[in-house]
Amino acid sequence: MKVSKVIDLSVTVKHDDVVWPGSPAPEIRKIYIGPPTGTVEMVKFHTHTGTHVDAPYHQLERGVSIDQMPVEVFLGYGTVIDLSYKKPKERITSADLEEHGLHVKEDDIVFIYTGWGRKRDFTIEYMQNFPALDESAAEWLVKKRVKGVGIDTLGIEPFAEISI
């Protein structure tokens, strides 16, 4: 595979950053400053902190865990579907993807742009309002046989459907 451009989509993880309700905040603290090693820090956070990938094991008890997945799974051609017109609480449907995702091909890594990533807030109002996929959109992505899906919100599914 020829790589044209590598783009890092990671958000910065900060000490006491806001997190999903019920999750512990990240801890980053200096544990040593001085010779011969300089500054040494301890970093502690859960697997759903900041930018992350959900492996099948996240939802399936017998699913593959992240350490069992070859790195090649996370490399590929990315394509963006701009759905920034979606309103709060509005679901992303297969019709949206069909209309704006004509360029999506098998094995693409699809990034859904809603514009909500700029707001990156963990207030209940934000959580209950970000656009999320409905079942038809998920089915559309599966039928397209995409390699992966990313979104600029806190989750791909509606917050109201998630138990915490």
PDB file of C-alpha atoms in Angstrom, residues 22-162:
ATOM      1  CA  GLY A  22     -18.751   7.489  35.352  1.00  0.00           C
ATOM      2  CA  SER A  23     -15.212   7.039  33.997  1.00  0.00           C
ATOM      3  CA  PRO A  24     -12.105   8.053  35.948  1.00  0.00           C
ATOM      4  CA  ALA A  25     -10.243  11.153  34.748  1.00  0.00           C
ATOM      5  CA  PRO A  26      -6.710  10.676  33.426  1.00  0.00           C
ATOM      6  CA  GLU A  27      -3.865  11.181  35.877  1.00  0.00           C
ATOM      7  CA  ILE A  28      -0.541  12.557  34.716  1.00  0.00           C
ATOM      8  CA  ARG A  29       1.939  13.496  37.403  1.00  0.00           C
ATOM      9  CA  LYS A  30       5.654  13.992  37.761  1.00  0.00           C
ATOM     10  CA  ILE A  31       7.184  11.341  39.970  1.00  0.00           C
ATOM     11  CA  TYR A  32      10.841  12.321  39.562  1.00  0.00           C
ATOM     12  CA  ILE A  33      12.787  15.354  38.416  1.00  0.00           C
ATOM     13  CA  GLY A  34      16.577  15.274  38.374  1.00  0.00           C
ATOM     14  CA  PRO A  35      19.663  13.473  37.144  1.00  0.00           C
ATOM     15  CA  PRO A  36      20.417  11.148  35.558  1.00  0.00           C
ATOM     16  CA  THR A  37      17.058  10.592  33.813  1.00  0.00           C
ATOM     17  CA  GLY A  38      15.484  14.046  33.900  1.00  0.00           C
ATOM     18  CA  THR A  39      11.721  14.228  34.313  1.00  0.00           C
ATOM     19  CA  VAL A  40       9.778  10.984  34.794  1.00  0.00           C
ATOM     20  CA  GLU A  41       5.987  11.037  34.768  1.00  0.00           C
ATOM     21  CA  MET A  42       3.320   8.538  35.687  1.00  0.00           C
ATOM     22  CA  VAL A  43       0.378   8.294  33.289  1.00  0.00           C
ATOM     23  CA  LYS A  44      -2.828   6.509  34.258  1.00  0.00           C
ATOM     24  CA  PHE A  45      -6.039   6.393  32.207  1.00  0.00           C
ATOM     25  CA  HIS A  46      -8.667   3.958  30.991  1.00  0.00           C
ATOM     26  CA  THR A  47      -8.848   2.584  27.437  1.00  0.00           C
ATOM     27  CA  HIS A  48     -11.623   4.953  26.353  1.00  0.00           C
ATOM     28  CA  THR A  49      -9.697   8.138  27.070  1.00  0.00           C
ATOM     29  CA  GLY A  50      -9.327  10.589  24.197  1.00  0.00           C
ATOM     30  CA  THR A  51      -8.899   9.274  20.667  1.00  0.00           C
ATOM     31  CA  HIS A  52      -9.158   5.497  20.743  1.00  0.00           C
ATOM     32  CA  VAL A  53     -10.237   2.391  18.850  1.00  0.00           C
ATOM     33  CA  ASP A  54     -12.911   0.024  20.068  1.00  0.00           C
ATOM     34  CA  ALA A  55     -11.858  -3.554  19.351  1.00  0.00           C
ATOM     35  CA  PRO A  56     -14.556  -6.238  18.905  1.00  0.00           C
ATOM     36  CA  TYR A  57     -13.834  -7.335  22.499  1.00  0.00           C
ATOM     37  CA  HIS A  58     -15.345  -4.040  23.692  1.00  0.00           C
ATOM     38  CA  GLN A  59     -18.803  -5.338  22.779  1.00  0.00           C
ATOM     39  CA  LEU A  60     -18.285  -9.086  22.374  1.00  0.00           C
ATOM     40  CA  GLU A  61     -17.000 -11.195  25.260  1.00  0.00           C
ATOM     41  CA  ARG A  62     -15.270 -13.541  22.821  1.00  0.00           C
ATOM     42  CA  GLY A  63     -14.250 -10.787  20.402  1.00  0.00           C
ATOM     43  CA  VAL A  64     -10.696  -9.969  19.407  1.00  0.00           C
ATOM     44  CA  SER A  65      -8.888  -7.596  21.769  1.00  0.00           C
ATOM     45  CA  ILE A  66      -6.833  -4.643  20.535  1.00  0.00           C
ATOM     46  CA  ASP A  67      -3.499  -6.377  21.220  1.00  0.00           C
ATOM     47  CA  GLN A  68      -4.570  -9.274  18.991  1.00  0.00           C
ATOM     48  CA  MET A  69      -5.190  -7.023  15.986  1.00  0.00           C
ATOM     49  CA  PRO A  70      -2.356  -6.523  13.478  1.00  0.00           C
ATOM     50  CA  VAL A  71      -1.277  -2.905  12.996  1.00  0.00           C
ATOM     51  CA  GLU A  72      -2.174  -3.152   9.282  1.00  0.00           C
ATOM     52  CA  VAL A  73      -5.837  -3.117  10.309  1.00  0.00           C
ATOM     53  CA  PHE A  74      -5.378   0.519  11.305  1.00  0.00           C
ATOM     54  CA  LEU A  75      -3.644   1.620   8.111  1.00  0.00           C
ATOM     55  CA  GLY A  76      -5.447   2.468   4.922  1.00  0.00           C
ATOM     56  CA  TYR A  77      -6.979   5.112   2.782  1.00  0.00           C
ATOM     57  CA  GLY A  78      -9.183   7.556   4.594  1.00  0.00           C
ATOM     58  CA  THR A  79     -12.200   9.271   3.193  1.00  0.00           C
ATOM     59  CA  VAL A  80     -14.339  11.944   4.817  1.00  0.00           C
ATOM     60  CA  ILE A  81     -18.106  12.244   4.695  1.00  0.00           C
ATOM     61  CA  ASP A  82     -19.134  15.779   5.617  1.00  0.00           C
ATOM     62  CA  LEU A  83     -22.376  15.710   7.597  1.00  0.00           C
ATOM     63  CA  SER A  84     -21.806  18.990   9.423  1.00  0.00           C
ATOM     64  CA  TYR A  85     -25.317  20.088   8.479  1.00  0.00           C
ATOM     65  CA  LYS A  86     -26.811  17.629  10.986  1.00  0.00           C
ATOM     66  CA  LYS A  87     -28.727  19.294  13.820  1.00  0.00           C
ATOM     67  CA  PRO A  88     -28.518  18.405  17.531  1.00  0.00           C
ATOM     68  CA  LYS A  89     -30.025  14.981  18.294  1.00  0.00           C
ATOM     69  CA  GLU A  90     -30.474  14.335  14.563  1.00  0.00           C
ATOM     70  CA  ARG A  91     -29.502  10.801  13.590  1.00  0.00           C
ATOM     71  CA  ILE A  92     -27.134  10.010  10.749  1.00  0.00           C
ATOM     72  CA  THR A  93     -29.012   7.719   8.373  1.00  0.00           C
ATOM     73  CA  SER A  94     -28.165   5.487   5.429  1.00  0.00           C
ATOM     74  CA  ALA A  95     -29.742   8.175   3.215  1.00  0.00           C
ATOM     75  CA  ASP A  96     -27.179  10.713   4.514  1.00  0.00           C
ATOM     76  CA  LEU A  97     -24.315   8.334   3.802  1.00  0.00           C
ATOM     77  CA  GLU A  98     -25.680   7.365   0.412  1.00  0.00           C
ATOM     78  CA  GLU A  99     -26.040  11.002  -0.641  1.00  0.00           C
ATOM     79  CA  HIS A 100     -22.693  12.266   0.695  1.00  0.00           C
ATOM     80  CA  GLY A 101     -20.621   9.082   0.598  1.00  0.00           C
ATOM     81  CA  LEU A 102     -20.669   8.237  -3.093  1.00  0.00           C
ATOM     82  CA  HIS A 103     -16.843   8.200  -3.056  1.00  0.00           C
ATOM     83  CA  VAL A 104     -16.628   5.509  -0.324  1.00  0.00           C
ATOM     84  CA  LYS A 105     -15.010   2.275  -1.489  1.00  0.00           C
ATOM     85  CA  GLU A 106     -14.450  -1.146   0.061  1.00  0.00           C
ATOM     86  CA  ASP A 107     -11.552  -1.152   2.579  1.00  0.00           C
ATOM     87  CA  ASP A 108     -11.681   2.638   3.051  1.00  0.00           C
ATOM     88  CA  ILE A 109     -11.432   4.029   6.550  1.00  0.00           C
ATOM     89  CA  VAL A 110     -14.429   6.353   6.743  1.00  0.00           C
ATOM     90  CA  PHE A 111     -14.350   9.483   8.861  1.00  0.00           C
ATOM     91  CA  ILE A 112     -17.685  11.116   9.553  1.00  0.00           C
ATOM     92  CA  TYR A 113     -17.332  14.857  10.076  1.00  0.00           C
ATOM     93  CA  THR A 114     -20.157  16.424  12.084  1.00  0.00           C
ATOM     94  CA  GLY A 115     -18.361  19.546  13.323  1.00  0.00           C
ATOM     95  CA  TRP A 116     -19.058  18.511  16.922  1.00  0.00           C
ATOM     96  CA  GLY A 117     -15.385  17.680  17.529  1.00  0.00           C
ATOM     97  CA  ARG A 118     -14.681  21.401  17.866  1.00  0.00           C
ATOM     98  CA  LYS A 119     -17.137  21.518  20.767  1.00  0.00           C
ATOM     99  CA  ARG A 120     -15.507  18.541  22.598  1.00  0.00           C
ATOM    100  CA  ASP A 121     -17.445  18.936  25.789  1.00  0.00           C
ATOM    101  CA  PHE A 122     -18.648  16.358  28.257  1.00  0.00           C
ATOM    102  CA  THR A 123     -21.644  18.191  29.622  1.00  0.00           C
ATOM    103  CA  ILE A 124     -24.920  16.309  29.711  1.00  0.00           C
ATOM    104  CA  GLU A 125     -26.303  18.768  27.142  1.00  0.00           C
ATOM    105  CA  TYR A 126     -23.485  17.901  24.733  1.00  0.00           C
ATOM    106  CA  MET A 127     -23.795  14.188  25.410  1.00  0.00           C
ATOM    107  CA  GLN A 128     -27.538  14.136  24.732  1.00  0.00           C
ATOM    108  CA  ASN A 129     -27.319  16.202  21.547  1.00  0.00           C
ATOM    109  CA  PHE A 130     -24.392  15.107  19.369  1.00  0.00           C
ATOM    110  CA  PRO A 131     -25.406  13.507  16.047  1.00  0.00           C
ATOM    111  CA  ALA A 132     -24.994   9.738  16.012  1.00  0.00           C
ATOM    112  CA  LEU A 133     -25.569   6.857  13.624  1.00  0.00           C
ATOM    113  CA  ASP A 134     -28.865   5.085  13.435  1.00  0.00           C
ATOM    114  CA  GLU A 135     -29.034   1.374  12.617  1.00  0.00           C
ATOM    115  CA  SER A 136     -29.510   1.961   8.883  1.00  0.00           C
ATOM    116  CA  ALA A 137     -26.258   3.979   8.722  1.00  0.00           C
ATOM    117  CA  ALA A 138     -24.350   1.206  10.504  1.00  0.00           C
ATOM    118  CA  GLU A 139     -25.783  -1.325   8.061  1.00  0.00           C
ATOM    119  CA  TRP A 140     -24.782   0.891   5.097  1.00  0.00           C
ATOM    120  CA  LEU A 141     -21.161   0.959   6.325  1.00  0.00           C
ATOM    121  CA  VAL A 142     -21.140  -2.829   6.790  1.00  0.00           C
ATOM    122  CA  LYS A 143     -22.530  -3.362   3.275  1.00  0.00           C
ATOM    123  CA  LYS A 144     -19.827  -1.075   1.871  1.00  0.00           C
ATOM    124  CA  ARG A 145     -17.258  -3.325   3.607  1.00  0.00           C
ATOM    125  CA  VAL A 146     -15.289  -0.399   4.989  1.00  0.00           C
ATOM    126  CA  LYS A 147     -12.194  -1.134   7.044  1.00  0.00           C
ATOM    127  CA  GLY A 148     -13.041   1.230   9.870  1.00  0.00           C
ATOM    128  CA  VAL A 149     -15.208   4.154  10.903  1.00  0.00           C
ATOM    129  CA  GLY A 150     -14.291   7.263  12.851  1.00  0.00           C
ATOM    130  CA  ILE A 151     -16.441  10.140  14.004  1.00  0.00           C
ATOM    131  CA  ASP A 152     -15.684  13.499  15.618  1.00  0.00           C
ATOM    132  CA  THR A 153     -18.176  13.045  18.454  1.00  0.00           C
ATOM    133  CA  LEU A 154     -17.791  11.166  21.729  1.00  0.00           C
ATOM    134  CA  GLY A 155     -19.439   8.074  20.334  1.00  0.00           C
ATOM    135  CA  ILE A 156     -20.858   6.603  17.186  1.00  0.00           C
ATOM    136  CA  GLU A 157     -24.122   5.620  18.874  1.00  0.00           C
ATOM    137  CA  PRO A 158     -26.667   7.944  20.508  1.00  0.00           C
ATOM    138  CA  PHE A 159     -25.808   8.746  24.119  1.00  0.00           C
ATOM    139  CA  ALA A 160     -29.394   8.125  25.251  1.00  0.00           C
ATOM    140  CA  GLU A 161     -29.008   4.474  24.217  1.00  0.00           C
ATOM    141  CA  ILE A 162     -25.868   3.959  26.281  1.00  0.00           C
TER     142      ILE A 162
END
